Amino acid sequence: MSSGYYVGQTASVTRTISESDVYLFAGVTGDLNPAHTNEEYAKTTHFKTRIAHGMLSAGLISAVLGMQLPGPGTIYTGQTLKFLAPVHIGDTITATAEIKSLDLERNRVVLTTTCTNQEGTMVITGEATALLPKERA
């Protein structure tokens, strides 16, 4: 019986990062770094304005794995991340996962993960590992 998964299969989610997202993420995590939450401070940084938490954008990868590919029931077991460019409030981020390898006997999958902004600039790259859901929803 086929699992329905295949190497090269992709899925994505897209979200525009709002000021509310940044403040809610800061509150939930306790990461109140002024680079994210204080515009006057942020003006003195390399970026000249507030930037979103890197992990906020990376969290969109979790939405892909948990809801799209492999989908509901997936157990995330690992993730590497490389932050390549800042994400600003108002940026629209697309997180994409692509199946790199499958081990159906061990119920495991490795996925290449990326996040790009509305201009096509890659802001995050990495690799995820996960256990496939018992049944594909």
Short mmCIF file of N, CA and C in Angstrom, two decimals:
data_model
loop_
_atom_site.label_atom_id
_atom_site.label_comp_id
_atom_site.label_asym_id
_atom_site.label_seq_id
_atom_site.Cartn_x
_atom_site.Cartn_y
_atom_site.Cartn_z
N MET A 1 0.84 -1.18 0.00
CA MET A 1 0.00 0.00 0.00
C MET A 1 0.88 1.24 0.00
N SER A 2 0.56 2.21 -0.81
CA SER A 2 1.31 3.45 -0.94
C SER A 2 0.99 4.39 0.21
N SER A 3 2.00 5.09 0.69
CA SER A 3 1.79 6.06 1.76
C SER A 3 1.22 7.37 1.24
N GLY A 4 1.38 7.61 -0.04
CA GLY A 4 0.95 8.88 -0.61
C GLY A 4 2.02 9.95 -0.54
N TYR A 5 3.14 9.64 0.12
CA TYR A 5 4.25 10.59 0.21
C TYR A 5 5.30 10.22 -0.82
N TYR A 6 6.04 11.23 -1.30
CA TYR A 6 7.10 10.96 -2.26
C TYR A 6 8.18 12.03 -2.16
N VAL A 7 9.41 11.64 -2.47
CA VAL A 7 10.53 12.57 -2.49
C VAL A 7 10.22 13.67 -3.51
N GLY A 8 10.44 14.90 -3.11
CA GLY A 8 10.15 16.05 -3.97
C GLY A 8 8.79 16.68 -3.71
N GLN A 9 7.95 16.01 -2.95
CA GLN A 9 6.62 16.55 -2.62
C GLN A 9 6.80 17.81 -1.76
N THR A 10 6.00 18.85 -2.04
CA THR A 10 6.11 20.11 -1.30
C THR A 10 4.75 20.57 -0.80
N ALA A 11 4.82 21.43 0.21
CA ALA A 11 3.63 22.13 0.71
C ALA A 11 4.12 23.43 1.34
N SER A 12 3.22 24.42 1.40
CA SER A 12 3.58 25.74 1.92
C SER A 12 2.43 26.35 2.70
N VAL A 13 2.78 27.27 3.58
CA VAL A 13 1.81 28.16 4.21
C VAL A 13 2.36 29.58 4.09
N THR A 14 1.46 30.55 4.01
CA THR A 14 1.85 31.95 3.87
C THR A 14 1.12 32.78 4.92
N ARG A 15 1.86 33.71 5.52
CA ARG A 15 1.28 34.58 6.54
C ARG A 15 1.98 35.93 6.48
N THR A 16 1.21 37.00 6.62
CA THR A 16 1.78 38.34 6.76
C THR A 16 2.02 38.58 8.25
N ILE A 17 3.25 38.94 8.59
CA ILE A 17 3.64 39.13 9.98
C ILE A 17 3.18 40.51 10.44
N SER A 18 2.32 40.53 11.43
CA SER A 18 1.77 41.79 11.93
C SER A 18 2.48 42.23 13.21
N GLU A 19 2.25 43.48 13.56
CA GLU A 19 2.78 43.98 14.83
C GLU A 19 2.20 43.17 15.99
N SER A 20 0.92 42.81 15.90
CA SER A 20 0.30 41.98 16.94
C SER A 20 1.00 40.64 17.06
N ASP A 21 1.36 40.02 15.93
CA ASP A 21 2.07 38.74 15.97
C ASP A 21 3.36 38.87 16.77
N VAL A 22 4.11 39.96 16.52
CA VAL A 22 5.39 40.16 17.20
C VAL A 22 5.17 40.33 18.71
N TYR A 23 4.20 41.15 19.10
CA TYR A 23 3.96 41.36 20.53
C TYR A 23 3.39 40.11 21.21
N LEU A 24 2.51 39.38 20.51
CA LEU A 24 2.00 38.14 21.10
C LEU A 24 3.11 37.11 21.27
N PHE A 25 3.98 36.99 20.27
CA PHE A 25 5.10 36.06 20.36
C PHE A 25 6.02 36.46 21.52
N ALA A 26 6.28 37.75 21.64
CA ALA A 26 7.13 38.24 22.74
C ALA A 26 6.50 37.89 24.09
N GLY A 27 5.19 38.06 24.20
CA GLY A 27 4.52 37.76 25.46
C GLY A 27 4.50 36.29 25.78
N VAL A 28 4.24 35.46 24.78
CA VAL A 28 4.18 34.01 25.01
C VAL A 28 5.55 33.46 25.38
N THR A 29 6.59 33.94 24.70
CA THR A 29 7.93 33.38 24.91
C THR A 29 8.73 34.09 26.00
N GLY A 30 8.35 35.34 26.30
CA GLY A 30 9.15 36.14 27.24
C GLY A 30 10.34 36.80 26.58
N ASP A 31 10.45 36.68 25.27
CA ASP A 31 11.55 37.33 24.53
C ASP A 31 11.12 38.76 24.19
N LEU A 32 11.43 39.67 25.09
CA LEU A 32 11.07 41.07 24.94
C LEU A 32 12.24 41.90 24.41
N ASN A 33 13.14 41.27 23.71
CA ASN A 33 14.29 41.95 23.13
C ASN A 33 13.82 43.25 22.46
N PRO A 34 14.43 44.38 22.80
CA PRO A 34 13.98 45.65 22.21
C PRO A 34 14.16 45.73 20.70
N ALA A 35 14.97 44.87 20.12
CA ALA A 35 15.09 44.83 18.65
C ALA A 35 13.75 44.46 18.02
N HIS A 36 12.88 43.81 18.81
CA HIS A 36 11.57 43.39 18.33
C HIS A 36 10.44 44.29 18.84
N THR A 37 10.63 44.89 20.01
CA THR A 37 9.51 45.52 20.70
C THR A 37 9.65 47.03 20.93
N ASN A 38 10.79 47.61 20.61
CA ASN A 38 11.00 49.03 20.91
C ASN A 38 11.57 49.73 19.67
N GLU A 39 10.73 50.49 18.99
CA GLU A 39 11.13 51.13 17.75
C GLU A 39 12.29 52.10 17.95
N GLU A 40 12.28 52.87 19.04
CA GLU A 40 13.37 53.83 19.27
C GLU A 40 14.70 53.11 19.44
N TYR A 41 14.71 52.03 20.19
CA TYR A 41 15.93 51.23 20.32
C TYR A 41 16.31 50.64 18.96
N ALA A 42 15.33 50.08 18.26
CA ALA A 42 15.59 49.39 16.99
C ALA A 42 16.21 50.34 15.96
N LYS A 43 15.88 51.61 16.03
CA LYS A 43 16.47 52.59 15.11
C LYS A 43 17.98 52.68 15.26
N THR A 44 18.51 52.27 16.41
CA THR A 44 19.96 52.33 16.65
C THR A 44 20.67 51.05 16.22
N THR A 45 19.91 50.06 15.74
CA THR A 45 20.51 48.79 15.35
C THR A 45 20.88 48.77 13.87
N HIS A 46 21.54 47.73 13.49
CA HIS A 46 21.93 47.49 12.10
C HIS A 46 20.73 47.55 11.15
N PHE A 47 19.55 47.12 11.63
CA PHE A 47 18.36 47.01 10.78
C PHE A 47 17.56 48.31 10.70
N LYS A 48 17.79 49.25 11.62
CA LYS A 48 17.17 50.59 11.62
C LYS A 48 15.68 50.59 11.93
N THR A 49 15.10 49.45 12.19
CA THR A 49 13.69 49.34 12.55
C THR A 49 13.50 48.00 13.25
N ARG A 50 12.34 47.84 13.88
CA ARG A 50 12.07 46.56 14.55
C ARG A 50 12.03 45.43 13.53
N ILE A 51 12.47 44.27 13.96
CA ILE A 51 12.38 43.06 13.15
C ILE A 51 11.60 42.00 13.95
N ALA A 52 10.98 41.11 13.24
CA ALA A 52 10.25 40.01 13.90
C ALA A 52 11.25 39.01 14.45
N HIS A 53 10.84 38.32 15.50
CA HIS A 53 11.64 37.23 16.05
C HIS A 53 11.89 36.19 14.96
N GLY A 54 13.11 35.71 14.86
CA GLY A 54 13.41 34.67 13.89
C GLY A 54 12.56 33.43 14.10
N MET A 55 12.33 33.09 15.36
CA MET A 55 11.57 31.88 15.65
C MET A 55 10.09 32.05 15.33
N LEU A 56 9.60 33.28 15.25
CA LEU A 56 8.22 33.49 14.82
C LEU A 56 8.05 33.02 13.37
N SER A 57 8.96 33.45 12.51
CA SER A 57 8.91 33.00 11.12
C SER A 57 9.17 31.50 11.03
N ALA A 58 10.13 31.01 11.80
CA ALA A 58 10.44 29.58 11.77
C ALA A 58 9.25 28.76 12.23
N GLY A 59 8.41 29.33 13.10
CA GLY A 59 7.22 28.64 13.56
C GLY A 59 6.26 28.31 12.44
N LEU A 60 6.34 29.08 11.35
CA LEU A 60 5.47 28.78 10.20
C LEU A 60 5.82 27.43 9.57
N ILE A 61 7.09 27.03 9.72
CA ILE A 61 7.49 25.70 9.23
C ILE A 61 6.72 24.62 9.99
N SER A 62 6.55 24.84 11.29
CA SER A 62 5.78 23.89 12.09
C SER A 62 4.35 23.77 11.59
N ALA A 63 3.78 24.89 11.13
CA ALA A 63 2.42 24.86 10.58
C ALA A 63 2.37 24.01 9.32
N VAL A 64 3.41 24.10 8.49
CA VAL A 64 3.44 23.28 7.28
C VAL A 64 3.48 21.80 7.67
N LEU A 65 4.42 21.43 8.55
CA LEU A 65 4.56 20.02 8.91
C LEU A 65 3.32 19.49 9.61
N GLY A 66 2.77 20.26 10.52
CA GLY A 66 1.64 19.78 11.31
C GLY A 66 0.31 19.78 10.60
N MET A 67 0.17 20.64 9.59
CA MET A 67 -1.13 20.77 8.94
C MET A 67 -1.15 20.37 7.46
N GLN A 68 0.01 20.38 6.80
CA GLN A 68 0.04 20.13 5.36
C GLN A 68 0.86 18.90 4.99
N LEU A 69 2.14 18.93 5.29
CA LEU A 69 3.05 17.87 4.86
C LEU A 69 4.11 17.61 5.92
N PRO A 70 4.08 16.47 6.55
CA PRO A 70 3.22 15.32 6.32
C PRO A 70 1.76 15.53 6.75
N GLY A 71 1.48 16.44 7.71
CA GLY A 71 0.11 16.74 8.06
C GLY A 71 -0.25 16.35 9.48
N PRO A 72 -1.54 16.45 9.82
CA PRO A 72 -1.99 16.16 11.19
C PRO A 72 -1.51 14.80 11.69
N GLY A 73 -1.00 14.81 12.91
CA GLY A 73 -0.46 13.59 13.51
C GLY A 73 1.05 13.47 13.38
N THR A 74 1.67 14.36 12.58
CA THR A 74 3.13 14.36 12.44
C THR A 74 3.76 14.69 13.78
N ILE A 75 4.85 14.00 14.10
CA ILE A 75 5.63 14.32 15.29
C ILE A 75 6.97 14.89 14.83
N TYR A 76 7.18 16.16 15.10
CA TYR A 76 8.39 16.89 14.74
C TYR A 76 9.51 16.40 15.64
N THR A 77 10.62 15.91 15.09
CA THR A 77 11.71 15.39 15.92
C THR A 77 12.99 16.21 15.84
N GLY A 78 13.10 17.10 14.87
CA GLY A 78 14.30 17.92 14.78
C GLY A 78 14.18 18.99 13.72
N GLN A 79 14.98 20.04 13.88
CA GLN A 79 14.99 21.13 12.92
C GLN A 79 16.31 21.88 13.01
N THR A 80 16.96 22.08 11.89
CA THR A 80 18.09 23.00 11.83
C THR A 80 17.58 24.27 11.16
N LEU A 81 18.16 25.40 11.53
CA LEU A 81 17.75 26.68 10.97
C LEU A 81 18.96 27.55 10.72
N LYS A 82 18.92 28.27 9.62
CA LYS A 82 19.90 29.30 9.34
C LYS A 82 19.11 30.54 8.96
N PHE A 83 19.30 31.62 9.73
CA PHE A 83 18.59 32.87 9.50
C PHE A 83 19.41 33.71 8.54
N LEU A 84 18.85 33.99 7.37
CA LEU A 84 19.60 34.62 6.29
C LEU A 84 19.31 36.10 6.12
N ALA A 85 18.11 36.53 6.48
CA ALA A 85 17.71 37.93 6.30
C ALA A 85 16.64 38.26 7.32
N PRO A 86 16.52 39.55 7.68
CA PRO A 86 15.51 39.93 8.67
C PRO A 86 14.09 39.85 8.10
N VAL A 87 13.15 39.66 9.00
CA VAL A 87 11.74 39.73 8.66
C VAL A 87 11.19 40.96 9.36
N HIS A 88 10.58 41.84 8.59
CA HIS A 88 10.02 43.08 9.12
C HIS A 88 8.52 42.95 9.31
N ILE A 89 7.99 43.73 10.21
CA ILE A 89 6.54 43.79 10.38
C ILE A 89 5.93 44.19 9.04
N GLY A 90 4.94 43.45 8.61
CA GLY A 90 4.30 43.69 7.32
C GLY A 90 4.81 42.78 6.21
N ASP A 91 5.93 42.07 6.45
CA ASP A 91 6.41 41.11 5.44
C ASP A 91 5.46 39.92 5.36
N THR A 92 5.32 39.40 4.17
CA THR A 92 4.53 38.19 3.95
C THR A 92 5.50 37.04 3.74
N ILE A 93 5.44 36.09 4.65
CA ILE A 93 6.40 34.99 4.68
C ILE A 93 5.71 33.71 4.21
N THR A 94 6.37 33.01 3.30
CA THR A 94 5.91 31.70 2.84
C THR A 94 6.91 30.66 3.34
N ALA A 95 6.41 29.75 4.16
CA ALA A 95 7.21 28.63 4.65
C ALA A 95 6.90 27.43 3.77
N THR A 96 7.96 26.76 3.31
CA THR A 96 7.81 25.62 2.42
C THR A 96 8.62 24.44 2.95
N ALA A 97 8.04 23.27 2.86
CA ALA A 97 8.74 22.03 3.20
C ALA A 97 8.71 21.13 1.98
N GLU A 98 9.85 20.50 1.71
CA GLU A 98 9.96 19.55 0.59
C GLU A 98 10.56 18.26 1.11
N ILE A 99 9.92 17.15 0.79
CA ILE A 99 10.44 15.86 1.24
C ILE A 99 11.75 15.58 0.54
N LYS A 100 12.78 15.40 1.35
CA LYS A 100 14.14 15.11 0.87
C LYS A 100 14.37 13.60 0.85
N SER A 101 13.90 12.92 1.91
CA SER A 101 14.03 11.47 1.95
C SER A 101 12.92 10.88 2.82
N LEU A 102 12.60 9.64 2.51
CA LEU A 102 11.55 8.90 3.21
C LEU A 102 12.10 7.55 3.66
N ASP A 103 11.76 7.16 4.87
CA ASP A 103 12.06 5.82 5.36
C ASP A 103 10.74 5.27 5.90
N LEU A 104 9.95 4.67 5.01
CA LEU A 104 8.62 4.22 5.40
C LEU A 104 8.67 3.06 6.40
N GLU A 105 9.72 2.25 6.35
CA GLU A 105 9.83 1.15 7.32
C GLU A 105 9.98 1.67 8.74
N ARG A 106 10.71 2.77 8.88
CA ARG A 106 10.93 3.38 10.21
C ARG A 106 9.96 4.53 10.47
N ASN A 107 9.09 4.83 9.49
CA ASN A 107 8.07 5.88 9.63
C ASN A 107 8.70 7.27 9.79
N ARG A 108 9.80 7.53 9.08
CA ARG A 108 10.53 8.79 9.23
C ARG A 108 10.63 9.53 7.90
N VAL A 109 10.72 10.84 8.03
CA VAL A 109 10.84 11.70 6.85
C VAL A 109 11.84 12.81 7.17
N VAL A 110 12.62 13.20 6.16
CA VAL A 110 13.51 14.36 6.24
C VAL A 110 13.02 15.35 5.19
N LEU A 111 12.89 16.62 5.61
CA LEU A 111 12.36 17.65 4.72
C LEU A 111 13.31 18.84 4.67
N THR A 112 13.50 19.39 3.50
CA THR A 112 14.19 20.67 3.34
C THR A 112 13.16 21.74 3.66
N THR A 113 13.54 22.72 4.48
CA THR A 113 12.60 23.76 4.87
C THR A 113 13.15 25.14 4.53
N THR A 114 12.26 26.00 4.04
CA THR A 114 12.65 27.37 3.70
C THR A 114 11.53 28.33 4.06
N CYS A 115 11.91 29.57 4.31
CA CYS A 115 10.96 30.67 4.44
C CYS A 115 11.45 31.78 3.52
N THR A 116 10.53 32.31 2.71
CA THR A 116 10.86 33.41 1.81
C THR A 116 9.88 34.55 2.06
N ASN A 117 10.33 35.77 1.75
CA ASN A 117 9.43 36.91 1.90
C ASN A 117 8.73 37.23 0.59
N GLN A 118 7.93 38.26 0.59
CA GLN A 118 7.12 38.63 -0.57
C GLN A 118 7.95 39.02 -1.78
N GLU A 119 9.22 39.32 -1.58
CA GLU A 119 10.11 39.66 -2.69
C GLU A 119 10.86 38.45 -3.22
N GLY A 120 10.62 37.28 -2.60
CA GLY A 120 11.31 36.07 -3.01
C GLY A 120 12.64 35.87 -2.32
N THR A 121 12.98 36.75 -1.38
CA THR A 121 14.23 36.62 -0.64
C THR A 121 14.10 35.50 0.38
N MET A 122 15.05 34.57 0.37
CA MET A 122 15.05 33.51 1.35
C MET A 122 15.50 34.09 2.69
N VAL A 123 14.66 33.97 3.72
CA VAL A 123 14.99 34.51 5.03
C VAL A 123 15.43 33.42 6.01
N ILE A 124 15.00 32.19 5.78
CA ILE A 124 15.39 31.05 6.61
C ILE A 124 15.55 29.83 5.72
N THR A 125 16.55 29.03 6.02
CA THR A 125 16.70 27.72 5.39
C THR A 125 17.03 26.71 6.48
N GLY A 126 16.73 25.45 6.22
CA GLY A 126 17.02 24.43 7.21
C GLY A 126 16.55 23.07 6.77
N GLU A 127 16.55 22.15 7.74
CA GLU A 127 16.13 20.78 7.48
C GLU A 127 15.37 20.28 8.69
N ALA A 128 14.25 19.63 8.43
CA ALA A 128 13.41 19.07 9.48
C ALA A 128 13.41 17.56 9.41
N THR A 129 13.25 16.95 10.57
CA THR A 129 13.03 15.51 10.65
C THR A 129 11.72 15.29 11.40
N ALA A 130 11.00 14.26 11.02
CA ALA A 130 9.71 14.01 11.66
C ALA A 130 9.33 12.55 11.53
N LEU A 131 8.43 12.14 12.42
CA LEU A 131 7.77 10.85 12.32
C LEU A 131 6.47 11.07 11.57
N LEU A 132 6.21 10.22 10.60
CA LEU A 132 5.00 10.34 9.80
C LEU A 132 3.77 10.00 10.65
N PRO A 133 2.64 10.62 10.32
CA PRO A 133 1.40 10.26 11.05
C PRO A 133 1.06 8.80 10.79
N LYS A 134 0.37 8.20 11.75
CA LYS A 134 -0.01 6.78 11.60
C LYS A 134 -0.90 6.58 10.38
N GLU A 135 -1.84 7.49 10.18
CA GLU A 135 -2.71 7.44 9.00
C GLU A 135 -2.72 8.81 8.39
N ARG A 136 -2.68 8.87 7.09
CA ARG A 136 -2.73 10.16 6.40
C ARG A 136 -4.16 10.67 6.44
N ALA A 137 -4.31 11.89 6.98
CA ALA A 137 -5.65 12.49 7.10
C ALA A 137 -6.17 12.93 5.75
#
